mmCIF file of C-alpha atoms in Angstrom:
data_model
loop_
_atom_site.group_PDB
_atom_site.id
_atom_site.type_symbol
_atom_site.label_atom_id
_atom_site.label_comp_id
_atom_site.label_asym_id
_atom_site.label_seq_id
_atom_site.Cartn_x
_atom_site.Cartn_y
_atom_site.Cartn_z
ATOM 1 C CA UNK A 1293 -81.825 -21.799 41.889
ATOM 2 C CA UNK A 1294 -84.453 -24.266 42.984
ATOM 3 C CA UNK A 1295 -85.006 -27.400 40.921
ATOM 4 C CA UNK A 1296 -88.485 -27.731 39.447
ATOM 5 C CA UNK A 1297 -89.926 -31.146 38.735
ATOM 6 C CA UNK A 1298 -88.096 -32.571 35.738
ATOM 7 C CA UNK A 1299 -85.299 -29.971 35.999
ATOM 8 C CA UNK A 1300 -82.042 -30.538 37.805
ATOM 9 C CA UNK A 1301 -79.241 -28.089 38.450
ATOM 10 C CA UNK A 1302 -75.919 -29.531 37.310
ATOM 11 C CA UNK A 1303 -73.791 -26.429 37.915
ATOM 12 C CA UNK A 1304 -74.175 -23.431 40.176
ATOM 13 C CA UNK A 1305 -72.464 -20.017 40.106
ATOM 14 C CA UNK A 1306 -69.290 -21.346 41.733
ATOM 15 C CA UNK A 1307 -68.986 -24.167 39.214
ATOM 16 C CA UNK A 1308 -69.416 -21.741 36.303
ATOM 17 C CA UNK A 1309 -66.838 -19.360 37.755
ATOM 18 C CA UNK A 1310 -64.273 -22.143 38.210
ATOM 19 C CA UNK A 1311 -64.896 -23.427 34.672
ATOM 20 C CA UNK A 1312 -64.405 -19.960 33.180
ATOM 21 C CA UNK A 1313 -61.160 -19.520 35.108
ATOM 22 C CA UNK A 1314 -59.936 -22.874 33.810
ATOM 23 C CA UNK A 1315 -60.962 -22.032 30.224
ATOM 24 C CA UNK A 1316 -59.257 -18.622 30.429
ATOM 25 C CA UNK A 1317 -55.976 -20.212 31.521
ATOM 26 C CA UNK A 1318 -56.265 -22.836 28.770
ATOM 27 C CA UNK A 1319 -56.728 -20.059 26.200
ATOM 28 C CA UNK A 1320 -53.648 -18.223 27.490
ATOM 29 C CA UNK A 1321 -51.612 -21.423 27.390
ATOM 30 C CA UNK A 1322 -52.801 -22.443 23.899
ATOM 31 C CA UNK A 1323 -51.941 -18.966 22.611
ATOM 32 C CA UNK A 1324 -48.593 -18.767 24.482
ATOM 33 C CA UNK A 1325 -49.889 -15.612 26.187
ATOM 34 C CA UNK A 1326 -52.721 -13.188 25.572
ATOM 35 C CA UNK A 1327 -51.133 -11.053 22.852
ATOM 36 C CA UNK A 1328 -53.024 -11.123 19.574
ATOM 37 C CA UNK A 1329 -56.237 -12.549 21.041
ATOM 38 C CA UNK A 1330 -59.750 -11.311 20.307
ATOM 39 C CA UNK A 1331 -62.767 -12.857 22.013
ATOM 40 C CA UNK A 1332 -66.106 -12.832 20.194
ATOM 41 C CA UNK A 1333 -69.180 -13.848 22.142
ATOM 42 C CA UNK A 1334 -71.933 -15.450 20.078
ATOM 43 C CA UNK A 1335 -75.211 -13.755 20.932
ATOM 44 C CA UNK A 1336 -76.920 -14.148 23.283
ATOM 45 C CA UNK A 1337 -75.256 -15.889 26.223
ATOM 46 C CA UNK A 1338 -71.841 -16.143 24.607
ATOM 47 C CA UNK A 1339 -71.465 -12.377 24.983
ATOM 48 C CA UNK A 1340 -71.401 -12.203 28.803
ATOM 49 C CA UNK A 1341 -69.271 -15.361 28.887
ATOM 50 C CA UNK A 1342 -66.764 -13.721 26.520
ATOM 51 C CA UNK A 1343 -66.708 -10.598 28.698
ATOM 52 C CA UNK A 1344 -66.052 -12.671 31.806
ATOM 53 C CA UNK A 1345 -63.290 -14.620 30.041
ATOM 54 C CA UNK A 1346 -61.771 -11.366 28.801
ATOM 55 C CA UNK A 1347 -61.624 -10.029 32.346
ATOM 56 C CA UNK A 1348 -60.037 -13.216 33.701
ATOM 57 C CA UNK A 1349 -57.495 -13.374 30.861
ATOM 58 C CA UNK A 1350 -56.590 -9.697 31.275
ATOM 59 C CA UNK A 1351 -56.160 -10.085 35.046
ATOM 60 C CA UNK A 1352 -54.050 -13.232 34.640
ATOM 61 C CA UNK A 1353 -51.860 -11.967 31.792
ATOM 62 C CA UNK A 1354 -51.754 -8.205 32.219
ATOM 63 C CA UNK A 1355 -52.883 -7.826 28.595
ATOM 64 C CA UNK A 1356 -56.151 -6.104 27.674
ATOM 65 C CA UNK A 1357 -57.973 -8.562 25.440
ATOM 66 C CA UNK A 1358 -60.536 -7.078 23.034
ATOM 67 C CA UNK A 1359 -64.017 -8.571 23.460
ATOM 68 C CA UNK A 1360 -66.822 -8.237 20.931
ATOM 69 C CA UNK A 1361 -70.277 -9.510 20.039
ATOM 70 C CA UNK A 1362 -71.170 -11.636 17.034
ATOM 71 C CA UNK A 1363 -74.757 -11.892 15.820
ATOM 72 C CA UNK A 1364 -75.203 -14.770 13.391
ATOM 73 C CA UNK A 1365 -78.915 -14.447 12.708
ATOM 74 C CA UNK A 1366 -78.541 -13.776 8.972
ATOM 75 C CA UNK A 1367 -76.058 -16.655 8.620
ATOM 76 C CA UNK A 1368 -78.279 -19.321 10.171
ATOM 77 C CA UNK A 1369 -79.440 -22.217 8.007
ATOM 78 C CA UNK A 1370 -82.855 -22.329 9.681
ATOM 79 C CA UNK A 1371 -84.136 -18.843 8.811
ATOM 80 C CA UNK A 1372 -86.965 -20.269 6.691
ATOM 81 C CA UNK A 1373 -88.190 -22.324 9.648
ATOM 82 C CA UNK A 1374 -87.666 -19.558 12.250
ATOM 83 C CA UNK A 1375 -88.149 -16.254 10.374
ATOM 84 C CA UNK A 1376 -89.243 -14.274 13.439
ATOM 85 C CA UNK A 1377 -85.766 -14.218 14.982
ATOM 86 C CA UNK A 1378 -84.733 -10.591 15.574
ATOM 87 C CA UNK A 1379 -81.386 -9.476 14.195
ATOM 88 C CA UNK A 1380 -79.036 -8.447 16.979
ATOM 89 C CA UNK A 1381 -75.898 -6.380 17.131
ATOM 90 C CA UNK A 1382 -72.454 -7.375 15.919
ATOM 91 C CA UNK A 1383 -69.712 -5.333 17.509
ATOM 92 C CA UNK A 1384 -66.139 -6.149 16.554
ATOM 93 C CA UNK A 1385 -63.449 -4.489 18.708
ATOM 94 C CA UNK A 1386 -61.050 -3.531 15.921
ATOM 95 C CA UNK A 1387 -59.687 -5.582 13.076
ATOM 96 C CA UNK A 1388 -59.518 -9.353 13.402
ATOM 97 C CA UNK A 1389 -57.084 -9.853 10.525
ATOM 98 C CA UNK A 1390 -54.083 -11.958 11.599
ATOM 99 C CA UNK A 1391 -55.403 -12.276 15.185
ATOM 100 C CA UNK A 1392 -56.432 -15.400 17.056
ATOM 101 C CA UNK A 1393 -60.194 -15.161 17.417
ATOM 102 C CA UNK A 1394 -61.810 -17.198 20.162
ATOM 103 C CA UNK A 1395 -65.519 -17.730 19.570
ATOM 104 C CA UNK A 1396 -67.360 -18.072 22.881
ATOM 105 C CA UNK A 1397 -70.755 -19.721 23.332
ATOM 106 C CA UNK A 1398 -72.757 -21.253 26.142
ATOM 107 C CA UNK A 1399 -73.727 -24.689 24.736
ATOM 108 C CA UNK A 1400 -72.263 -26.689 21.871
ATOM 109 C CA UNK A 1401 -74.827 -29.083 20.468
ATOM 110 C CA UNK A 1402 -75.281 -29.739 16.729
ATOM 111 C CA UNK A 1403 -72.433 -27.477 15.572
ATOM 112 C CA UNK A 1404 -74.697 -25.378 13.332
ATOM 113 C CA UNK A 1405 -74.257 -22.195 15.368
ATOM 114 C CA UNK A 1406 -70.485 -22.502 15.112
ATOM 115 C CA UNK A 1407 -70.586 -23.003 11.345
ATOM 116 C CA UNK A 1408 -72.825 -19.928 11.032
ATOM 117 C CA UNK A 1409 -70.322 -18.011 13.155
ATOM 118 C CA UNK A 1410 -67.463 -19.005 10.873
ATOM 119 C CA UNK A 1411 -69.459 -17.739 7.890
ATOM 120 C CA UNK A 1412 -70.008 -14.419 9.663
ATOM 121 C CA UNK A 1413 -66.314 -14.105 10.509
ATOM 122 C CA UNK A 1414 -65.378 -14.594 6.836
ATOM 123 C CA UNK A 1415 -67.318 -11.393 6.074
ATOM 124 C CA UNK A 1416 -65.488 -9.473 8.803
ATOM 125 C CA UNK A 1417 -61.857 -10.373 8.219
ATOM 126 C CA UNK A 1418 -59.243 -13.087 8.025
ATOM 127 C CA UNK A 1419 -58.015 -14.205 11.439
ATOM 128 C CA UNK A 1420 -54.776 -16.140 11.816
ATOM 129 C CA UNK A 1421 -56.762 -18.828 13.671
ATOM 130 C CA UNK A 1422 -60.248 -19.337 15.061
ATOM 131 C CA UNK A 1423 -60.776 -21.312 18.240
ATOM 132 C CA UNK A 1424 -63.947 -22.267 20.076
ATOM 133 C CA UNK A 1425 -64.627 -22.023 23.805
ATOM 134 C CA UNK A 1426 -67.927 -23.297 25.213
ATOM 135 C CA UNK A 1427 -69.228 -23.607 28.734
ATOM 136 C CA UNK A 1428 -71.073 -26.882 28.009
ATOM 137 C CA UNK A 1429 -70.592 -29.490 25.275
ATOM 138 C CA UNK A 1430 -73.615 -31.769 25.159
ATOM 139 C CA UNK A 1431 -72.703 -33.750 22.049
ATOM 140 C CA UNK A 1432 -75.332 -34.464 19.381
ATOM 141 C CA UNK A 1433 -73.154 -33.151 16.537
ATOM 142 C CA UNK A 1434 -74.686 -32.837 13.089
ATOM 143 C CA UNK A 1435 -71.585 -31.164 11.647
ATOM 144 C CA UNK A 1436 -67.861 -31.861 12.183
ATOM 145 C CA UNK A 1437 -67.256 -29.234 14.885
ATOM 146 C CA UNK A 1438 -65.216 -29.618 18.046
ATOM 147 C CA UNK A 1439 -64.544 -27.107 20.808
ATOM 148 C CA UNK A 1440 -60.962 -26.254 21.747
ATOM 149 C CA UNK A 1441 -61.895 -25.279 25.305
ATOM 150 C CA UNK A 1442 -64.814 -26.841 27.207
ATOM 151 C CA UNK A 1443 -66.037 -26.103 30.704
ATOM 152 C CA UNK A 1444 -68.039 -29.320 31.004
ATOM 153 C CA UNK A 1445 -68.805 -32.272 28.771
ATOM 154 C CA UNK A 1446 -72.423 -33.021 29.577
ATOM 155 C CA UNK A 1447 -73.724 -36.012 27.620
ATOM 156 C CA UNK A 1448 -77.479 -35.790 27.344
ATOM 157 C CA UNK A 1449 -80.277 -37.661 25.666
ATOM 158 C CA UNK A 1450 -82.170 -36.094 22.789
ATOM 159 C CA UNK A 1451 -85.223 -35.520 24.997
ATOM 160 C CA UNK A 1452 -83.285 -33.331 27.452
ATOM 161 C CA UNK A 1453 -82.722 -29.590 27.273
ATOM 162 C CA UNK A 1454 -79.575 -27.958 28.639
ATOM 163 C CA UNK A 1455 -80.113 -24.383 29.791
ATOM 164 C CA UNK A 1456 -77.391 -21.946 30.784
ATOM 165 C CA UNK A 1457 -78.587 -19.091 32.959
ATOM 166 C CA UNK A 1458 -76.284 -16.100 33.454
ATOM 167 C CA UNK A 1459 -76.612 -13.292 35.974
ATOM 168 C CA UNK A 1460 -76.235 -10.602 33.301
ATOM 169 C CA UNK A 1461 -79.321 -11.864 31.435
ATOM 170 C CA UNK A 1462 -81.239 -14.147 33.793
ATOM 171 C CA UNK A 1463 -80.370 -12.772 37.220
ATOM 172 C CA UNK A 1464 -78.502 -15.918 38.313
ATOM 173 C CA UNK A 1465 -75.802 -18.325 37.190
ATOM 174 C CA UNK A 1466 -76.759 -21.979 36.700
ATOM 175 C CA UNK A 1467 -76.670 -24.839 34.233
ATOM 176 C CA UNK A 1468 -79.750 -27.043 34.256
ATOM 177 C CA UNK A 1469 -81.040 -30.107 32.459
ATOM 178 C CA UNK A 1470 -84.752 -30.444 31.851
ATOM 179 C CA UNK A 1471 -86.140 -33.792 30.812
ATOM 180 C CA UNK A 1472 -88.746 -34.161 28.096
ATOM 181 C CA UNK A 1473 -88.169 -30.888 26.187
ATOM 182 C CA UNK A 1474 -85.629 -31.835 23.542
ATOM 183 C CA UNK A 1475 -82.657 -29.773 22.384
#
C-alpha cells in the first residue's frame, strides 16, 4: 500500500501475519490448549481476523476451533446518533455455554464496542470466560476495558485515525495512521 499525504503505513501484511501467529499461540497458552475455545469475530473486520486466528490455532494445536460472527449493532450505545447503521449477521457456531469465548476485533479504542459485545453475548449464552484479542490497541479508553491479547500497542493522538485493512474486505493487509481525522 502506498502512503498518501498525511497517512503512514505502520504495519504491512507480514507484520499482521506475525502478530496473528503470536496472538494465536498466546490464546493456546492462556487456555492450556485449544479445547473448549470459541472465537467470535466482531463485525466487520474482527470476523476475518477471527477466521485467521482459528486456522492458526487449529494448525498449531490439532483442534478444530469453532469461529463465529457477532453483530453488535442493536447493542451499541450510539444508535440515536448513528441510526443508519445496517444490522449485520450474528452466527454462533454452536453453544457457548461453559466455553472460553475469545472476542476478536481489529482496533481497541474507547472500549464501547467491547462492552456492547459483552451485552450481546449475555443474550446468547453463559461462557465460562470471555477474553479479548485485538490486532491494535490505540488507547483512549472511555470504559474500563483491557485486551488479553494484543498484536500492537499503538499510542495515538486524538486527531489520528487508525485504519486496519484486510485482504478479505479491502483487497490488502495494512495498518495505517492518518493524521487530522480523529478516531
